[in-house]
Amino acid sequence: IKTPNIDRLVNEGFSFRQNFCTTPICTPARAEILTGCTSFVNRVPWFGMAINPELTLLPRAFKDAGYHTIHVGKWHNDGHPRDKGYDVTSCVFHNDNLNNHAKTGHYMRFKEPWGEVSGHSSEIFTDSALRLLENAPADKPWFCFLAYHAPHDPFDAPEPFASMYDPEKMPLYPNYMPEHPVDNGDMTIRDELLENWPRTQERMRRYRAKYYGMISHMDFHFGRVLDFLKSKGLDRNTVVVFTGDQGLATGSHGLLGKENMYDHSISSPL
C-alpha cells in the first residue's frame, strides 16, 4: 500500500506499535480519543450515547491552556464540536453535511462562512483545515483536530486512486475465511452486509483494492498538511499526531467490518 506521507511521520518521528482501540466502533472510539478514557469511564459503549459530562475533553484542555482550537471533519459524538471546546469548526460531519450521505457517500456539501464547499471529504476537509490554519491568530498557539472520514465505506476515491490497486495483484490474506466460524454477536450489522457470504478470495481482493485506494487518497491530502507546515516554517515546532478509530477486517476471519476484537480492528495507527 502506498502511503508516503504517513510513512514520513514514521521515518521522521515515532511509531507506537502497541496502540489499541478498546471499543472498535466509530462513536465509542472517538469518545476514547476525546477523553483519554475507556468506554467504562466515558459512558459511550455504543452509538448515540453522550460522553460523560464530568470529563474534560481534549479540545477543552487545549483551550483552557490558551490555544486557539479548531475542529474540521467527522465528529460523530453527541452535540456539536463548537460546544465542546472548539473556537472554530468547519465541515462537521455528520452534523452539517447538506448531502444525503446514504446516497452520495464521501461526496459532501457544507455551507461555510466563505461560501458553499463541496467535493470528496478528504479533499474538502483538508482545504478547510488549511484555510483555518492560515487564518489562525498569530498571538497564540493552535490545536487542530482534522478528522478524516476516509477510509470508511463506501470506497469511492476519485481517480487515479480508485484504480491504483489491481485486485488480481492483491496478496491473499493468510487468515482469510469464507465465513466466520461462530456468531460473534455482530454478524448482521451494517458493514458485515456489504458483501455476501461466503466471502470469496476474488471479491475480497476487489474489496481491499478499493479500501487501499481510499487510504492512499487520504494520505495524499494529509501530505498537503505536512507541506503547509513546512512552507510556513512550522514543521519544526508543531507536534503532528496521526491516529485512527479502528480498522476493517476486509476478509480476515470471514469478516468485513470493525466490530470485533481481532488485531485488524483494535490495533490502530499512532
Short mmCIF file of C-alpha atoms in Angstrom, two decimals:
data_model
loop_
_atom_site.label_atom_id
_atom_site.label_comp_id
_atom_site.label_asym_id
_atom_site.label_seq_id
_atom_site.Cartn_x
_atom_site.Cartn_y
_atom_site.Cartn_z
CA ILE A 1 0.00 0.00 0.00
CA LYS A 2 1.28 3.45 -0.94
CA THR A 3 1.19 5.90 1.99
CA PRO A 4 4.30 8.08 1.50
CA ASN A 5 3.12 10.87 3.80
CA ILE A 6 2.12 8.71 6.75
CA ASP A 7 5.45 6.94 6.17
CA ARG A 8 7.17 10.33 6.57
CA LEU A 9 5.80 10.53 10.11
CA VAL A 10 7.08 7.05 10.91
CA ASN A 11 10.53 7.68 9.42
CA GLU A 12 11.00 11.14 10.92
CA GLY A 13 9.24 10.62 14.25
CA PHE A 14 7.84 7.82 16.37
CA SER A 15 5.54 4.89 15.62
CA PHE A 16 3.79 3.28 18.56
CA ARG A 17 3.24 -0.35 17.64
CA GLN A 18 1.13 -1.44 20.61
CA ASN A 19 -1.67 1.16 20.40
CA PHE A 20 -5.13 -0.35 20.79
CA CYS A 21 -8.69 0.88 20.46
CA THR A 22 -10.62 -0.93 23.17
CA THR A 23 -14.07 -0.33 21.64
CA PRO A 24 -13.66 -0.52 17.84
CA ILE A 25 -16.80 1.32 16.73
CA CYS A 26 -16.88 4.92 15.41
CA THR A 27 -18.62 6.80 18.23
CA PRO A 28 -17.07 4.99 21.23
CA ALA A 29 -13.59 5.01 19.67
CA ARG A 30 -13.77 8.76 19.07
CA ALA A 31 -15.03 9.28 22.60
CA GLU A 32 -11.92 7.45 23.82
CA ILE A 33 -9.68 9.78 21.80
CA LEU A 34 -11.53 12.86 23.08
CA THR A 35 -11.46 11.79 26.74
CA GLY A 36 -8.42 9.55 27.16
CA CYS A 37 -10.75 7.12 28.94
CA THR A 38 -12.26 3.77 28.02
CA SER A 39 -15.99 3.43 27.45
CA PHE A 40 -16.36 2.14 31.02
CA VAL A 41 -15.46 5.66 32.18
CA ASN A 42 -16.61 7.91 29.33
CA ARG A 43 -20.01 6.08 29.19
CA VAL A 44 -20.02 5.62 25.40
CA PRO A 45 -20.03 1.88 24.63
CA TRP A 46 -22.25 2.27 21.53
CA PHE A 47 -23.70 4.72 19.02
CA GLY A 48 -25.94 7.62 20.07
CA MET A 49 -24.64 7.90 23.63
CA ALA A 50 -23.44 11.09 25.32
CA ILE A 51 -19.92 11.46 26.66
CA ASN A 52 -19.71 11.64 30.44
CA PRO A 53 -20.12 15.41 31.11
CA GLU A 54 -17.82 15.21 34.13
CA LEU A 55 -14.82 14.55 31.85
CA THR A 56 -12.61 17.23 30.31
CA LEU A 57 -12.43 16.79 26.54
CA LEU A 58 -9.20 17.16 24.60
CA PRO A 59 -10.14 20.48 22.93
CA ARG A 60 -11.24 21.98 26.25
CA ALA A 61 -7.89 21.13 27.81
CA PHE A 62 -6.07 22.93 24.97
CA LYS A 63 -8.47 25.89 25.04
CA ASP A 64 -8.02 26.29 28.79
CA ALA A 65 -4.26 26.27 28.23
CA GLY A 66 -4.54 29.23 25.88
CA TYR A 67 -4.67 27.50 22.50
CA HIS A 68 -6.83 28.53 19.53
CA THR A 69 -8.82 25.32 18.92
CA ILE A 70 -10.03 24.08 15.52
CA HIS A 71 -12.18 21.10 14.52
CA VAL A 72 -12.57 20.01 10.91
CA GLY A 73 -14.35 16.91 9.64
CA LYS A 74 -16.02 13.96 11.27
CA TRP A 75 -17.46 14.36 14.76
CA HIS A 76 -19.96 11.51 15.34
CA ASN A 77 -20.32 12.15 19.06
CA ASP A 78 -23.11 13.88 20.95
CA GLY A 79 -23.80 17.55 20.37
CA HIS A 80 -21.63 19.72 18.12
CA PRO A 81 -17.89 20.34 18.45
CA ARG A 82 -18.46 24.12 18.68
CA ASP A 83 -19.99 23.44 22.11
CA LYS A 84 -17.22 21.10 23.26
CA GLY A 85 -14.25 23.46 23.49
CA TYR A 86 -13.54 24.40 19.88
CA ASP A 87 -13.19 28.06 18.89
CA VAL A 88 -13.93 27.38 15.22
CA THR A 89 -15.35 24.41 13.31
CA SER A 90 -15.72 23.54 9.64
CA CYS A 91 -17.24 20.75 7.52
CA VAL A 92 -18.61 18.98 10.59
CA PHE A 93 -19.83 15.54 9.53
CA HIS A 94 -22.45 14.17 10.09
CA ASN A 95 -23.97 17.28 11.69
CA ASP A 96 -23.73 19.87 8.91
CA ASN A 97 -23.48 17.82 5.70
CA LEU A 98 -26.11 19.14 3.26
CA ASN A 99 -25.96 16.00 1.11
CA ASN A 100 -27.66 12.67 1.81
CA HIS A 101 -24.73 10.55 2.99
CA ALA A 102 -26.54 7.30 2.18
CA LYS A 103 -26.73 8.38 -1.47
CA THR A 104 -23.58 10.45 -2.01
CA GLY A 105 -21.09 8.80 0.35
CA HIS A 106 -17.88 10.79 0.70
CA TYR A 107 -19.09 13.49 -1.70
CA MET A 108 -20.34 16.09 0.75
CA ARG A 109 -21.53 19.68 0.76
CA PHE A 110 -21.25 22.27 3.51
CA LYS A 111 -22.22 25.92 3.93
CA GLU A 112 -19.22 27.75 5.37
CA PRO A 113 -18.69 31.45 6.19
CA TRP A 114 -16.62 31.80 3.00
CA GLY A 115 -19.26 30.10 0.83
CA GLU A 116 -20.54 26.65 -0.04
CA VAL A 117 -17.93 23.90 -0.37
CA SER A 118 -18.47 20.53 -1.98
CA GLY A 119 -16.41 17.55 -3.04
CA HIS A 120 -14.78 14.43 -1.65
CA SER A 121 -14.49 14.52 2.14
CA SER A 122 -10.72 14.01 2.25
CA GLU A 123 -10.18 16.95 -0.11
CA ILE A 124 -12.62 19.47 1.35
CA PHE A 125 -11.72 18.62 4.95
CA THR A 126 -8.07 19.31 4.11
CA ASP A 127 -8.94 22.52 2.23
CA SER A 128 -10.90 23.80 5.22
CA ALA A 129 -8.21 22.87 7.74
CA LEU A 130 -5.54 24.69 5.75
CA ARG A 131 -7.77 27.75 5.42
CA LEU A 132 -8.41 27.88 9.16
CA LEU A 133 -4.73 27.35 9.96
CA GLU A 134 -3.78 30.11 7.53
CA ASN A 135 -6.12 32.46 9.38
CA ALA A 136 -5.37 31.31 12.93
CA PRO A 137 -4.46 34.10 15.40
CA ALA A 138 -0.78 34.89 15.30
CA ASP A 139 -0.55 35.69 19.00
CA LYS A 140 -1.33 32.22 20.37
CA PRO A 141 -0.61 28.55 19.60
CA TRP A 142 -3.25 26.43 17.89
CA PHE A 143 -4.66 22.93 18.22
CA CYS A 144 -6.29 21.49 15.10
CA PHE A 145 -8.28 18.24 15.12
CA LEU A 146 -8.56 17.20 11.46
CA ALA A 147 -10.88 14.19 11.45
CA TYR A 148 -10.95 12.42 8.10
CA HIS A 149 -13.92 10.19 7.29
CA ALA A 150 -11.79 8.01 4.99
CA PRO A 151 -11.22 5.13 4.70
CA HIS A 152 -14.74 4.39 5.92
CA ASP A 153 -17.00 2.81 3.31
CA PRO A 154 -18.24 3.49 0.68
CA PHE A 155 -14.84 3.20 -1.01
CA ASP A 156 -15.38 5.93 -3.57
CA ALA A 157 -11.97 7.54 -4.01
CA PRO A 158 -11.58 9.57 -7.21
CA GLU A 159 -9.12 8.64 -9.94
CA PRO A 160 -6.27 7.91 -10.15
CA PHE A 161 -6.65 6.43 -6.66
CA ALA A 162 -9.78 4.41 -7.46
CA SER A 163 -7.80 2.23 -9.89
CA MET A 164 -4.38 2.49 -8.24
CA TYR A 165 -4.51 -1.12 -6.99
CA ASP A 166 -5.09 -4.10 -9.24
CA PRO A 167 -7.38 -6.58 -7.44
CA GLU A 168 -5.67 -9.52 -9.15
CA LYS A 169 -2.34 -8.47 -7.62
CA MET A 170 -3.71 -8.18 -4.09
CA PRO A 171 -1.96 -10.78 -1.91
CA LEU A 172 -4.13 -13.38 -0.26
CA TYR A 173 -4.71 -12.99 3.45
CA PRO A 174 -3.28 -15.95 5.38
CA ASN A 175 -6.22 -15.69 7.82
CA TYR A 176 -8.86 -15.48 5.08
CA MET A 177 -12.01 -17.49 5.76
CA PRO A 178 -15.20 -17.68 3.67
CA GLU A 179 -17.28 -17.24 6.85
CA HIS A 180 -16.58 -16.52 10.48
CA PRO A 181 -16.79 -19.87 12.31
CA VAL A 182 -19.01 -18.62 15.15
CA ASP A 183 -21.58 -15.89 15.70
CA ASN A 184 -19.67 -13.07 17.41
CA GLY A 185 -22.85 -11.07 18.03
CA ASP A 186 -22.28 -8.62 15.17
CA MET A 187 -22.65 -10.82 12.11
CA THR A 188 -25.59 -8.88 10.67
CA ILE A 189 -24.53 -5.32 11.47
CA ARG A 190 -24.47 -2.91 8.54
CA ASP A 191 -20.86 -3.18 7.40
CA GLU A 192 -20.93 -7.00 7.52
CA LEU A 193 -23.74 -6.91 4.96
CA LEU A 194 -21.78 -5.03 2.28
CA GLU A 195 -20.70 -8.34 0.70
CA ASN A 196 -22.43 -11.73 0.54
CA TRP A 197 -21.36 -14.95 2.19
CA PRO A 198 -19.31 -16.93 1.54
CA ARG A 199 -16.61 -14.30 1.17
CA THR A 200 -14.66 -15.34 -1.91
CA GLN A 201 -11.00 -14.50 -2.34
CA GLU A 202 -11.82 -12.75 -5.63
CA ARG A 203 -14.39 -10.45 -4.02
CA MET A 204 -12.19 -9.76 -1.02
CA ARG A 205 -9.33 -8.76 -3.32
CA ARG A 206 -11.61 -6.26 -5.07
CA TYR A 207 -12.86 -5.00 -1.71
CA ARG A 208 -9.34 -4.46 -0.40
CA ALA A 209 -8.16 -2.77 -3.61
CA LYS A 210 -10.87 -0.13 -3.16
CA TYR A 211 -10.04 0.19 0.56
CA TYR A 212 -6.37 0.75 -0.24
CA GLY A 213 -7.31 3.37 -2.84
CA MET A 214 -9.24 5.28 -0.18
CA ILE A 215 -6.26 5.17 2.17
CA SER A 216 -3.79 6.36 -0.49
CA HIS A 217 -6.16 9.20 -1.46
CA MET A 218 -6.41 10.30 2.17
CA ASP A 219 -2.62 10.04 2.52
CA PHE A 220 -2.19 12.36 -0.49
CA HIS A 221 -4.28 15.07 1.15
CA PHE A 222 -2.65 14.53 4.53
CA GLY A 223 0.61 15.25 2.74
CA ARG A 224 -0.76 18.70 1.87
CA VAL A 225 -0.99 19.41 5.61
CA LEU A 226 2.64 18.42 6.16
CA ASP A 227 3.71 20.53 3.16
CA PHE A 228 1.76 23.51 4.51
CA LEU A 229 3.52 23.29 7.87
CA LYS A 230 6.89 23.14 6.15
CA SER A 231 6.09 26.09 3.84
CA LYS A 232 5.22 28.22 6.87
CA GLY A 233 8.27 27.16 8.86
CA LEU A 234 6.01 25.40 11.36
CA ASP A 235 7.28 21.87 10.78
CA ARG A 236 9.96 22.15 13.48
CA ASN A 237 7.70 23.32 16.32
CA THR A 238 4.40 21.57 15.57
CA VAL A 239 3.53 18.21 17.09
CA VAL A 240 1.72 16.12 14.46
CA VAL A 241 -0.20 13.10 15.77
CA PHE A 242 -1.79 10.66 13.34
CA THR A 243 -4.15 8.05 14.72
CA GLY A 244 -7.44 6.34 13.86
CA ASP A 245 -10.52 4.93 15.48
CA GLN A 246 -10.34 1.38 14.06
CA GLY A 247 -9.55 -0.71 11.00
CA LEU A 248 -11.61 -3.05 8.85
CA ALA A 249 -11.30 -6.82 8.52
CA THR A 250 -11.74 -6.78 4.70
CA GLY A 251 -11.97 -10.57 4.61
CA SER A 252 -9.85 -11.65 7.56
CA HIS A 253 -11.60 -14.40 9.51
CA GLY A 254 -14.56 -14.13 7.13
CA LEU A 255 -15.36 -10.62 8.43
CA LEU A 256 -15.58 -7.27 6.66
CA GLY A 257 -16.12 -4.71 9.35
CA LYS A 258 -14.73 -3.33 12.55
CA GLU A 259 -16.94 -4.52 15.42
CA ASN A 260 -14.68 -7.32 16.60
CA MET A 261 -11.69 -7.83 18.85
CA TYR A 262 -9.15 -9.02 16.28
CA ASP A 263 -5.95 -7.03 15.77
CA HIS A 264 -7.08 -5.78 12.36
CA SER A 265 -9.76 -3.73 14.12
CA ILE A 266 -8.37 -2.85 17.53
CA SER A 267 -4.72 -2.20 16.59
CA SER A 268 -4.81 1.43 15.45
CA PRO A 269 -2.02 3.55 13.99
CA LEU A 270 -0.37 6.07 16.28
#
